[in-house]
Coordinates of C-alpha atoms in Angstrom, one line a residue:
M662 CA 0.0 0.0 0.0
E663 CA 1.4 3.4 -0.9
R664 CA 2.1 5.9 1.8
T665 CA -0.6 8.3 0.5
E666 CA -3.2 5.5 0.7
T667 CA -2.1 4.6 4.2
Q668 CA -2.5 8.2 5.3
V669 CA -6.1 8.3 3.8
L670 CA -6.9 5.1 5.7
E671 CA -5.5 6.4 8.9
R672 CA -7.4 9.6 8.6
C673 CA -10.7 7.8 7.8
L674 CA -10.3 5.5 10.8
K675 CA -9.6 8.5 13.1
I676 CA -12.7 10.2 11.7
L677 CA -14.8 7.1 12.2
T678 CA -13.6 6.9 15.8
R679 CA -14.6 10.5 16.3
L680 CA -18.0 9.8 14.9
I681 CA -18.6 6.9 17.2
A682 CA -17.5 8.9 20.2
S683 CA -19.3 12.2 19.3
R684 CA -22.2 10.9 17.2
E685 CA -21.7 14.0 14.9
V686 CA -18.9 16.0 13.5
R687 CA -18.2 19.2 11.5
V688 CA -15.3 19.6 9.1
S689 CA -14.1 22.5 11.2
E690 CA -13.8 20.2 14.2
L691 CA -11.9 17.6 12.2
Y692 CA -9.6 20.4 11.0
T693 CA -8.7 21.2 14.6
L694 CA -8.4 17.5 15.4
F695 CA -5.8 17.0 12.7
E696 CA -3.9 20.1 14.0
R697 CA -4.7 22.1 10.9
K698 CA -2.3 20.0 8.9
V699 CA -5.0 18.5 6.6
S700 CA -7.1 20.8 4.4
R701 CA -10.9 21.1 5.0
R702 CA -11.5 20.0 1.4
T703 CA -9.5 16.8 2.0
L704 CA -11.4 16.1 5.2
E705 CA -14.7 16.6 3.3
R706 CA -13.6 14.0 0.7
D707 CA -12.7 11.6 3.5
L708 CA -16.2 11.8 4.9
Q709 CA -17.5 11.1 1.4
R710 CA -15.1 8.1 1.2
L711 CA -16.5 6.7 4.4
S712 CA -20.1 7.1 3.1
A713 CA -19.1 5.5 -0.2
A714 CA -17.6 2.5 1.8
N715 CA -21.1 1.8 3.2
V716 CA -20.5 3.5 6.5
P717 CA -24.1 4.6 7.4
L718 CA -23.5 8.4 7.3
I719 CA -26.0 11.2 6.9
D720 CA -25.4 14.9 6.8
R721 CA -27.6 18.0 7.5
P722 CA -27.1 21.7 7.3
G723 CA -25.3 23.5 10.1
S724 CA -24.4 27.1 10.8
G725 CA -23.3 29.0 7.8
N726 CA -22.5 26.7 4.9
E727 CA -21.0 24.0 7.0
R728 CA -22.7 20.6 7.1
I729 CA -23.0 18.3 10.1
W730 CA -22.2 14.6 9.6
M731 CA -23.5 11.9 11.8
L732 CA -24.0 8.1 12.0
Q733 CA -27.4 6.7 11.1
E734 CA -29.5 4.4 13.3
P735 CA -29.1 1.7 14.4
L736 CA -25.3 2.1 14.5
K737 CA -25.7 5.5 16.2
S738 CA -27.5 4.1 19.3
A739 CA -25.7 0.7 19.3
V740 CA -22.2 2.1 19.9
P741 CA -21.7 3.7 23.4
S742 CA -19.6 6.8 24.0
L743 CA -16.0 5.6 24.3
L744 CA -15.0 7.9 27.1
G745 CA -17.0 9.1 30.1
A746 CA -16.3 11.7 32.8
E747 CA -13.7 9.6 34.6
E748 CA -11.8 8.8 31.4
I749 CA -11.9 12.5 30.3
T750 CA -10.3 13.4 33.7
A751 CA -7.6 10.8 33.1
V752 CA -6.8 12.3 29.7
L753 CA -6.4 15.7 31.2
L754 CA -4.2 14.4 33.9
L755 CA -2.1 12.5 31.3
D756 CA -1.6 15.8 29.5
E757 CA 0.1 17.2 32.6
L758 CA 2.0 14.0 33.5
S759 CA 3.4 13.8 30.0
K760 CA 5.6 16.8 30.8
T761 CA 7.5 14.6 33.3
V762 CA 8.6 12.2 30.6
Q763 CA 9.3 14.7 27.8
H764 CA 12.7 14.3 26.2
T765 CA 12.7 10.5 27.1
P766 CA 12.0 7.4 25.1
F767 CA 8.5 7.4 26.5
A768 CA 7.6 10.8 25.1
N769 CA 6.6 9.7 21.6
G770 CA 4.5 6.8 22.9
V771 CA 2.7 9.1 25.3
K772 CA 2.0 11.6 22.5
R773 CA 0.5 8.9 20.3
L774 CA -1.6 7.7 23.2
Q775 CA -2.8 11.3 23.8
E776 CA -3.8 11.6 20.2
R777 CA -5.8 8.4 20.3
L778 CA -7.6 9.4 23.5
R779 CA -8.4 12.8 22.2
T780 CA -9.9 11.2 19.1
S781 CA -12.4 9.4 21.4
L782 CA -13.3 12.5 23.4
P783 CA -16.9 13.8 22.9
V784 CA -17.0 17.1 21.1
D785 CA -18.4 19.0 24.1
A786 CA -15.5 17.7 26.2
I787 CA -13.0 19.2 23.8
Q788 CA -14.9 22.5 23.8
Q789 CA -15.2 22.5 27.6
W790 CA -11.9 21.1 28.8
H791 CA -9.4 21.7 26.0
D792 CA -9.9 25.5 25.6
R793 CA -6.5 26.9 24.6
D794 CA -7.1 29.9 26.9
H795 CA -7.1 28.0 30.2
S796 CA -6.0 24.7 31.8
T797 CA -8.1 22.4 34.0
F798 CA -5.1 20.8 35.7
L799 CA -1.7 22.0 36.6
L800 CA 1.0 19.7 38.0
L801 CA 4.0 21.6 39.4
Q802 CA 7.5 20.2 39.1
N803 CA 10.3 21.5 41.2
G804 CA 13.7 21.2 39.5
S805 CA 12.7 18.8 36.7
I806 CA 15.5 17.2 34.7
D807 CA 16.1 17.6 31.0
Y808 CA 16.6 14.1 29.7
R809 CA 17.5 15.0 26.1
T810 CA 21.1 13.8 26.7
H811 CA 20.1 10.7 28.6
T812 CA 17.5 9.1 26.3
T813 CA 19.9 6.5 24.8
K814 CA 20.7 5.2 28.3
I815 CA 17.1 4.9 29.3
D816 CA 16.2 3.2 26.0
T817 CA 19.1 0.8 26.4
F818 CA 18.1 -0.1 29.9
L819 CA 14.6 -0.8 28.9
T820 CA 15.9 -3.1 26.1
A821 CA 18.0 -4.9 28.7
I822 CA 15.0 -5.5 30.9
S823 CA 13.0 -7.0 28.1
K824 CA 15.8 -9.3 27.0
T825 CA 17.1 -10.0 30.5
Q826 CA 20.6 -8.9 29.5
R827 CA 23.1 -7.5 31.9
V828 CA 24.3 -3.9 31.6
L829 CA 27.6 -2.2 32.3
I830 CA 27.1 1.2 34.0
K831 CA 29.7 3.8 34.7
Y832 CA 28.3 5.9 37.6
R833 CA 29.5 8.8 39.7
K834 CA 28.1 9.5 43.1
P835 CA 27.3 13.1 44.2
A836 CA 30.3 15.0 45.5
S837 CA 32.6 12.2 44.2
E838 CA 35.4 12.8 41.8
K839 CA 35.9 9.2 40.9
A840 CA 33.4 7.1 38.9
S841 CA 32.7 3.4 39.5
T842 CA 31.9 0.8 36.9
M843 CA 29.3 -1.9 37.7
T844 CA 27.8 -4.9 36.0
L845 CA 24.1 -5.1 37.0
N846 CA 20.9 -7.0 36.3
P847 CA 18.2 -4.5 35.2
Y848 CA 14.8 -4.9 36.8
L849 CA 12.7 -1.7 36.4
V850 CA 12.6 2.0 35.8
L851 CA 11.3 4.1 38.7
L852 CA 9.8 7.6 38.6
F853 CA 10.4 9.4 41.8
A854 CA 10.2 13.2 42.5
E855 CA 10.2 14.0 38.8
A856 CA 13.4 12.0 38.2
L857 CA 13.8 8.6 36.5
Y858 CA 15.9 5.9 38.2
A859 CA 17.3 2.5 37.1
V860 CA 16.6 -0.3 39.6
A861 CA 19.1 -3.1 39.1
F862 CA 20.5 -6.0 41.1
S863 CA 24.2 -6.2 41.9
E864 CA 25.3 -9.8 42.2
R865 CA 28.6 -8.6 43.7
H866 CA 26.9 -6.8 46.6
Q867 CA 23.8 -9.0 46.6
K868 CA 21.4 -6.1 46.8
F869 CA 19.3 -3.8 44.6
L870 CA 20.7 -0.4 43.6
T871 CA 18.6 2.6 42.6
L872 CA 20.6 4.8 40.3
P873 CA 19.4 8.1 38.6
F874 CA 19.9 8.0 34.9
H875 CA 21.2 11.6 34.8
R876 CA 24.2 10.7 37.0
M877 CA 25.3 7.8 34.7
L878 CA 28.3 8.6 32.6
S879 CA 27.5 5.6 30.3
L880 CA 25.3 2.6 30.1
E881 CA 26.2 -0.4 27.8
L882 CA 24.1 -3.4 26.9
L883 CA 26.1 -6.7 27.4
E884 CA 25.6 -10.0 25.7
E885 CA 25.5 -11.9 28.9
R886 CA 22.0 -12.9 30.1
F887 CA 20.7 -13.3 33.7
K888 CA 17.8 -15.1 35.3
R889 CA 15.3 -12.7 36.8
D890 CA 14.1 -13.4 40.3
P891 CA 10.5 -14.6 40.0
D892 CA 9.8 -13.5 43.6
F893 CA 10.8 -9.9 42.9
R894 CA 8.0 -7.4 43.7
S895 CA 8.4 -3.7 43.0
D896 CA 6.2 -2.7 45.9
S897 CA 8.4 -4.5 48.4
L898 CA 11.5 -2.8 47.1
L899 CA 10.7 0.5 49.0
A900 CA 8.5 -1.0 51.7
N901 CA 10.7 0.1 54.6
R902 CA 11.8 3.5 53.3
I903 CA 10.8 7.1 53.2
G904 CA 12.3 7.9 49.8
L905 CA 14.9 5.8 47.8
I906 CA 17.8 5.2 50.2
G907 CA 17.8 1.9 51.8
G908 CA 18.7 -1.8 51.5
P909 CA 19.2 -5.0 53.6
E910 CA 21.6 -3.0 55.9
H911 CA 18.8 -0.5 56.7
K912 CA 16.5 -2.3 59.1
P913 CA 13.0 -0.8 59.8
E914 CA 12.5 0.8 63.2
Q915 CA 9.4 2.1 65.1
I916 CA 9.4 5.9 64.3
E917 CA 7.3 8.3 66.4
L918 CA 6.9 11.9 65.4
K919 CA 4.9 14.6 67.1
F920 CA 3.3 17.2 64.9
T921 CA 1.6 20.4 66.0
L922 CA -0.7 22.9 64.1
P923 CA -0.8 24.0 61.4
V924 CA 1.3 21.1 60.0
S925 CA -0.6 18.4 61.9
D926 CA -3.6 18.9 59.6
T927 CA -1.5 18.2 56.5
I928 CA 0.1 15.1 58.1
R929 CA -3.3 13.8 59.1
E930 CA -4.7 14.1 55.6
R931 CA -2.2 11.9 53.8
I932 CA -0.8 8.4 53.7
W933 CA 3.0 8.7 54.2
H934 CA 3.7 5.0 54.6
P935 CA 1.5 1.8 54.5
S936 CA 2.5 1.0 58.1
Q937 CA 1.4 4.4 59.6
T938 CA -0.9 5.0 62.5
I939 CA -2.0 8.4 63.8
S940 CA -3.2 9.3 67.3
D941 CA -4.6 12.6 68.6
E942 CA -2.8 14.3 71.5
G943 CA -5.2 17.3 71.9
N944 CA -4.9 20.9 71.0
G945 CA -4.4 19.9 67.3
A946 CA -1.3 17.9 68.0
I947 CA -0.9 14.3 66.7
I948 CA 1.6 11.5 66.8
L949 CA 2.5 9.7 63.6
R950 CA 4.0 6.2 63.9
F951 CA 5.4 4.0 61.1
Q952 CA 8.0 1.3 60.6
V953 CA 10.8 2.6 58.3
A954 CA 14.6 2.6 58.2
V955 CA 16.4 5.6 59.7
T956 CA 18.1 7.1 56.7
K957 CA 19.4 10.5 55.5
E958 CA 16.1 10.9 53.5
L959 CA 14.1 10.4 56.7
V960 CA 16.1 13.0 58.5
A961 CA 15.6 15.5 55.6
W962 CA 11.8 14.7 55.6
V963 CA 11.6 15.4 59.3
L964 CA 13.6 18.7 58.9
R965 CA 11.1 19.7 56.2
W966 CA 8.5 20.3 58.9
Q967 CA 10.7 22.6 60.9
R968 CA 9.6 23.5 64.5
F969 CA 6.2 21.8 64.0
C970 CA 7.8 18.3 64.1
E971 CA 9.5 16.7 67.1
V972 CA 11.2 13.2 67.0
L973 CA 10.0 11.1 70.0
A974 CA 11.7 7.9 68.9
P975 CA 14.1 6.3 68.2
T976 CA 16.9 8.1 69.9
S977 CA 19.2 7.6 66.9
L978 CA 16.9 9.6 64.6
R979 CA 16.5 12.3 67.2
E980 CA 20.3 12.6 67.5
Q981 CA 20.8 12.8 63.7
V982 CA 18.2 15.6 63.5
I983 CA 19.9 17.5 66.3
D984 CA 23.3 17.1 64.5
A985 CA 21.8 18.4 61.3
L986 CA 20.3 21.4 63.0
D987 CA 23.6 22.2 64.8
A988 CA 25.5 22.1 61.6
T989 CA 22.9 24.4 60.0
R990 CA 23.2 26.9 62.9
T991 CA 27.0 26.9 62.6
I992 CA 26.7 27.9 58.9
Y993 CA 24.4 30.8 59.6
R994 CA 26.3 32.0 62.7
K995 CA 29.3 32.6 60.5

């Protein structure tokens, strides 16, 4: 099939999907749907092609000289609307979430999915929710990463996962002048705090490592295969952590934190860890308890709440918070 014929077929299928979702279309709407890259006259001929191919279409006069095309009964009533209110909300959220993966191997796939979903949106949803003059959702990202120079590494890592092939990663830790080279078994890609991480198992250290792609100097696909652990579960990987830092050497402990107003209301409203419990202490104060490892990320999370959070237990966490506060005071006293 020639490319031109394929393009015609793709357009006609997209128009048919729109008709099924919206029940009726105007050429001006299709013109917008195809991002003004297909002429109105061509779209008019596509509708005529569908009608000539025994698709039960009828048309009637609209405003001005424009005609309205719709599906005839019984097809019109037999096919349900493809997307409802919940699905439309999901499409809108996807529009914002797609910004997180821009400049990555996922970007083109997300864009194609968005185009397919928009094709299935009812006309009134497009008019109501996709107005160019305003947005329905806004997801803020603090310090997002530009992945344009890292896409090859991400794509290679994904290939390695699908083929269960080992990878050779050259990686430099923060504040370290020397890079290390590791042979790892790739398991999954993790999105955390607007950054993408490679989760891989180190046979040498017998533990999983979580490495940000933007700190890798290189990533090479090896011919050597590995056997994936059938008992691996992604949800258990971070089970005993607040954040990413952790491993077998970081054992969970009973954490007890006292929060006061106004922060206590924010803490009460959210699930910070599956093991958490919250008890009221009166005067708006609460105690949050959960089982996680004491790590630098947990210390940073506690410090985030400033004077409205007090560590009650364990003593090791309380001492680390005090040390961090003392070091900060020393800096500012200078």
